PDB file of C-alpha atoms in Angstrom:
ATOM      1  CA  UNK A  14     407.922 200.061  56.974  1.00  0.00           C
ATOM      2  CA  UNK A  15     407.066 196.831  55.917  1.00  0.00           C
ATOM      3  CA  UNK A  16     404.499 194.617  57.680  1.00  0.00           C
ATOM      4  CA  UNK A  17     407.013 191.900  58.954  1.00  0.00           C
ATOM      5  CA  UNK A  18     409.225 194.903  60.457  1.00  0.00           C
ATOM      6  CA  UNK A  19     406.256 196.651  61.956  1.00  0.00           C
ATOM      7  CA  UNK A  20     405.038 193.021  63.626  1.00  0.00           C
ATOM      8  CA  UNK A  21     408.404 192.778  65.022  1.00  0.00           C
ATOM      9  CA  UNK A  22     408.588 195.854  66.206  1.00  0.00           C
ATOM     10  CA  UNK A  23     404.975 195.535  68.040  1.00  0.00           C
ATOM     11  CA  UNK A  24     405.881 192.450  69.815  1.00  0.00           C
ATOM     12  CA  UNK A  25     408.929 193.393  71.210  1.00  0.00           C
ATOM     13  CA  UNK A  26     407.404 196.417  72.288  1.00  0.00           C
ATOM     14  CA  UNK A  27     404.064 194.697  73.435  1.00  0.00           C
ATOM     15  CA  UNK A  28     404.872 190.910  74.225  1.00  0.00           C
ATOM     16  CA  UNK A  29     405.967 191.574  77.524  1.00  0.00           C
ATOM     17  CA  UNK A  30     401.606 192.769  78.350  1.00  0.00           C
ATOM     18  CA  UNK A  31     400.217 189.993  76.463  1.00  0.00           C
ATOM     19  CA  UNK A  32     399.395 192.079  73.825  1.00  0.00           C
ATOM     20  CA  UNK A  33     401.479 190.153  70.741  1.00  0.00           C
ATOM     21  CA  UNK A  34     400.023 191.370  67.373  1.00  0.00           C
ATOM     22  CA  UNK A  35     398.726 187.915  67.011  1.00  0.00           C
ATOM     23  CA  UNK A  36     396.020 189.222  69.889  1.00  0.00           C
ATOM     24  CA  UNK A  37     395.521 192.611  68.746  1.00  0.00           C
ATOM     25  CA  UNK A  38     395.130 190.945  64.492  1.00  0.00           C
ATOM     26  CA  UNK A  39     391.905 188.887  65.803  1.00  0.00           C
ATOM     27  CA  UNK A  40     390.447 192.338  67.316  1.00  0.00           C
ATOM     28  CA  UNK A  41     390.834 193.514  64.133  1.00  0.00           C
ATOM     29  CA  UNK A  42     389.400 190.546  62.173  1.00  0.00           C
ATOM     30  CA  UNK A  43     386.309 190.564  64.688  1.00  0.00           C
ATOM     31  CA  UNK A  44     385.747 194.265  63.391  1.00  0.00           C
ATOM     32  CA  UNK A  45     385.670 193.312  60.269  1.00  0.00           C
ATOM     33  CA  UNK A  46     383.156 190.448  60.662  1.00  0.00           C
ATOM     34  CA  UNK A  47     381.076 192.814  62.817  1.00  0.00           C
ATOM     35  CA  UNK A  48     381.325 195.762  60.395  1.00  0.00           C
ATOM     36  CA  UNK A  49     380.116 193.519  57.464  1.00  0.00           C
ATOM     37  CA  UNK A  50     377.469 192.203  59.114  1.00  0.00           C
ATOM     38  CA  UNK A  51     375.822 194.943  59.804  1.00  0.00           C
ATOM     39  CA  UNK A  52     376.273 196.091  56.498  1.00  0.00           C
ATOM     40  CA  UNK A  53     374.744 193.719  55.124  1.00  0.00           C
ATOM     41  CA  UNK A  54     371.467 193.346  57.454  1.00  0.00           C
ATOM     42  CA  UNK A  55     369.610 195.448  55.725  1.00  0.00           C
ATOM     43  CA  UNK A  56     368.452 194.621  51.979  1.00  0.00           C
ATOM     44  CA  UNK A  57     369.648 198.075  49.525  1.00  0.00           C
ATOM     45  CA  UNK A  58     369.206 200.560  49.448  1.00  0.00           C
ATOM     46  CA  UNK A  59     370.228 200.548  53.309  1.00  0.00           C
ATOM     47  CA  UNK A  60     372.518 197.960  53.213  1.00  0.00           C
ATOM     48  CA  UNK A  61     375.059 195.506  50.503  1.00  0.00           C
ATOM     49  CA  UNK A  62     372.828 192.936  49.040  1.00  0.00           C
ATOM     50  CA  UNK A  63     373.607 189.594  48.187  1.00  0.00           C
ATOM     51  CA  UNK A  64     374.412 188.687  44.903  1.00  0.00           C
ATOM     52  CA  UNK A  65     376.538 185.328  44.639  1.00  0.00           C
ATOM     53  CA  UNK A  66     378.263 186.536  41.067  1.00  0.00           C
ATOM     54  CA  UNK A  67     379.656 189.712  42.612  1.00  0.00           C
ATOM     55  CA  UNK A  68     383.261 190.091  43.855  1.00  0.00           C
ATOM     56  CA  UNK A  69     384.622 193.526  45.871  1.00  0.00           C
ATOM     57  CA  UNK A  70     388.046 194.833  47.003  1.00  0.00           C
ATOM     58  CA  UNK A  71     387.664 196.877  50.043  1.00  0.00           C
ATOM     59  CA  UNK A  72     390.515 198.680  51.951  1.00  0.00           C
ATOM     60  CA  UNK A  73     389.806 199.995  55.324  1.00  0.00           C
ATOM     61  CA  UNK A  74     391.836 202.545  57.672  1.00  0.00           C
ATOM     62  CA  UNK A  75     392.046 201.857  61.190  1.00  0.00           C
ATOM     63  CA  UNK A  76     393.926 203.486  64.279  1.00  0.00           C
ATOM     64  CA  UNK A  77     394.982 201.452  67.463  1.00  0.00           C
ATOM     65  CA  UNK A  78     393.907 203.025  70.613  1.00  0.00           C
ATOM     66  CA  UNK A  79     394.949 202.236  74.034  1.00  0.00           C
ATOM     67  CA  UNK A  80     392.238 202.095  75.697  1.00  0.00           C
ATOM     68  CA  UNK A  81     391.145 202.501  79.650  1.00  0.00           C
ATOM     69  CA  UNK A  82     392.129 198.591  80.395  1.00  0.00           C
ATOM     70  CA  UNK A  83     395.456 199.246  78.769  1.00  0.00           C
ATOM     71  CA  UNK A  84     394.429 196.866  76.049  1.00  0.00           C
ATOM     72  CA  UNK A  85     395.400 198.265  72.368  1.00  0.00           C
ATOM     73  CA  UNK A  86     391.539 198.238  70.632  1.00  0.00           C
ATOM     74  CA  UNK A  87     391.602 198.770  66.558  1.00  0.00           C
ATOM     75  CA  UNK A  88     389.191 201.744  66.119  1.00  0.00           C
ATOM     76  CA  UNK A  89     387.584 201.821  62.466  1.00  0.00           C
ATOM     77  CA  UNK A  90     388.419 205.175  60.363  1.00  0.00           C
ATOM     78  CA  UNK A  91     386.675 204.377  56.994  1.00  0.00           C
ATOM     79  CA  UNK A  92     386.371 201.655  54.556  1.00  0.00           C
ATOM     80  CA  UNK A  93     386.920 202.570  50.900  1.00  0.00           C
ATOM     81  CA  UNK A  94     385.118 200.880  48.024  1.00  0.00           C
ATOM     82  CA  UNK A  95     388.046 201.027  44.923  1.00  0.00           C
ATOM     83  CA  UNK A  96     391.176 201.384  47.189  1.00  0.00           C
ATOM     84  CA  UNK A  97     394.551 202.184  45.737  1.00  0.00           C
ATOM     85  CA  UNK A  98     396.902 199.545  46.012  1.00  0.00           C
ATOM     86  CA  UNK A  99     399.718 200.899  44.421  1.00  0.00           C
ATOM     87  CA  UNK A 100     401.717 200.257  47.897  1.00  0.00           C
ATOM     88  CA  UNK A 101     399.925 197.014  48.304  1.00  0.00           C
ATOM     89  CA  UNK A 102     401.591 195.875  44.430  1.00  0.00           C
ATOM     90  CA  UNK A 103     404.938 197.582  45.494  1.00  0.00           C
ATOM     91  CA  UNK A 104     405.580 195.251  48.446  1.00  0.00           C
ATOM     92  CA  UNK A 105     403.874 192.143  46.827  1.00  0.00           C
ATOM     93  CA  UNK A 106     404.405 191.803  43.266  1.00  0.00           C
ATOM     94  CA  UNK A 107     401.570 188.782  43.298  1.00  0.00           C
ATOM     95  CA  UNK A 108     399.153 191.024  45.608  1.00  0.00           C
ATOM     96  CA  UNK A 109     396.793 191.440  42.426  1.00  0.00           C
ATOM     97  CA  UNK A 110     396.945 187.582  41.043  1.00  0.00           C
ATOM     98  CA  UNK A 111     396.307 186.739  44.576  1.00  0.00           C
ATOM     99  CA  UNK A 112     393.478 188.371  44.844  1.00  0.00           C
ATOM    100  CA  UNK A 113     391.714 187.380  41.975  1.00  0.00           C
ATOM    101  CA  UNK A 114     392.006 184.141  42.973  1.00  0.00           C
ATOM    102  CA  UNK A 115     390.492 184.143  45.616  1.00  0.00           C
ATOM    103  CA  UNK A 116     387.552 185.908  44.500  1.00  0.00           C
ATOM    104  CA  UNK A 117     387.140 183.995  40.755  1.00  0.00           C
ATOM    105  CA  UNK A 118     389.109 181.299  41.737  1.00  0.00           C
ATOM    106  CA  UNK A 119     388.394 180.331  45.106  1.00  0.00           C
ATOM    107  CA  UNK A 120     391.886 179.194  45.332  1.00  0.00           C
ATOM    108  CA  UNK A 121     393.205 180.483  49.088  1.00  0.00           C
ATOM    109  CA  UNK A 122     396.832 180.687  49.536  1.00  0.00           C
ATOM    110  CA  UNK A 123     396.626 180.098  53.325  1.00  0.00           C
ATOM    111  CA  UNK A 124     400.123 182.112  53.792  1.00  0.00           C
ATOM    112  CA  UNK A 125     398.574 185.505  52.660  1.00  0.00           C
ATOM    113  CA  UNK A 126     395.019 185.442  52.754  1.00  0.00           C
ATOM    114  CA  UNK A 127     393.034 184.933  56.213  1.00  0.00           C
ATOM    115  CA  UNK A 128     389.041 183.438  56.693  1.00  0.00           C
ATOM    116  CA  UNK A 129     387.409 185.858  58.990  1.00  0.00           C
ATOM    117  CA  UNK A 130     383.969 184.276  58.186  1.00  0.00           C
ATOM    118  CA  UNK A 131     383.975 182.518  61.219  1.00  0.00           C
TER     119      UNK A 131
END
């Protein structure tokens, strides 16, 4: 299933609770932002240093749990380091070129790539 299908299918399943996949998407971008900060706390070899000439792809695996409020909450499975994005490439031809520009380029195309710095 493609990801425009899938968000279709969530909202009309959803909407009607408040939970459109617009809500549950920022859950999931504050796990990321909290999940690399705390990786990053700690100088190595405890945590990802800082170098300002190094790029990374990560891919991460997540579940969505209803939880005891009836609210769907993104629970973190494990983030991998070299992902395979073979299904990534088969759905979007431009998914490589994409991202390295944004990570040699710093050119953001703001359709398919999100700021979750803030």
């Amino acid at each position: 299933m493609d990801c425009e299908t899938f968000i279709t299918m969530y909202n009309e399943q959803h909407a009607q609770n408040g939970e459109t996949w617009s809500v549950i998407e920022q859950r999931i971008f504050q796990m990321f932002r909290e999940l690399f900060h705390c990786a990053t706390i700690e100088e190595p070899p405890l945590g990802i240093g800082s170098c300002l000439s190094s790029r990374a792809l990560y891919a991460a695996d997540l579940i969505l749990e209803l939880n005891n409020n009836n609210e769907i909450q993104p629970k973190l499975l494990e983030v991998n380091f070299a992902p395979d994005c073979d299904r990534a490439c088969a759905s979007h031809p431009n998914f490589y070129n994409q991202v390295f520009n944004v990570l040699f380029r710093d050119l953001i195309d703001e359709q398919n790539v999100t700021d979750i710095s803030v």
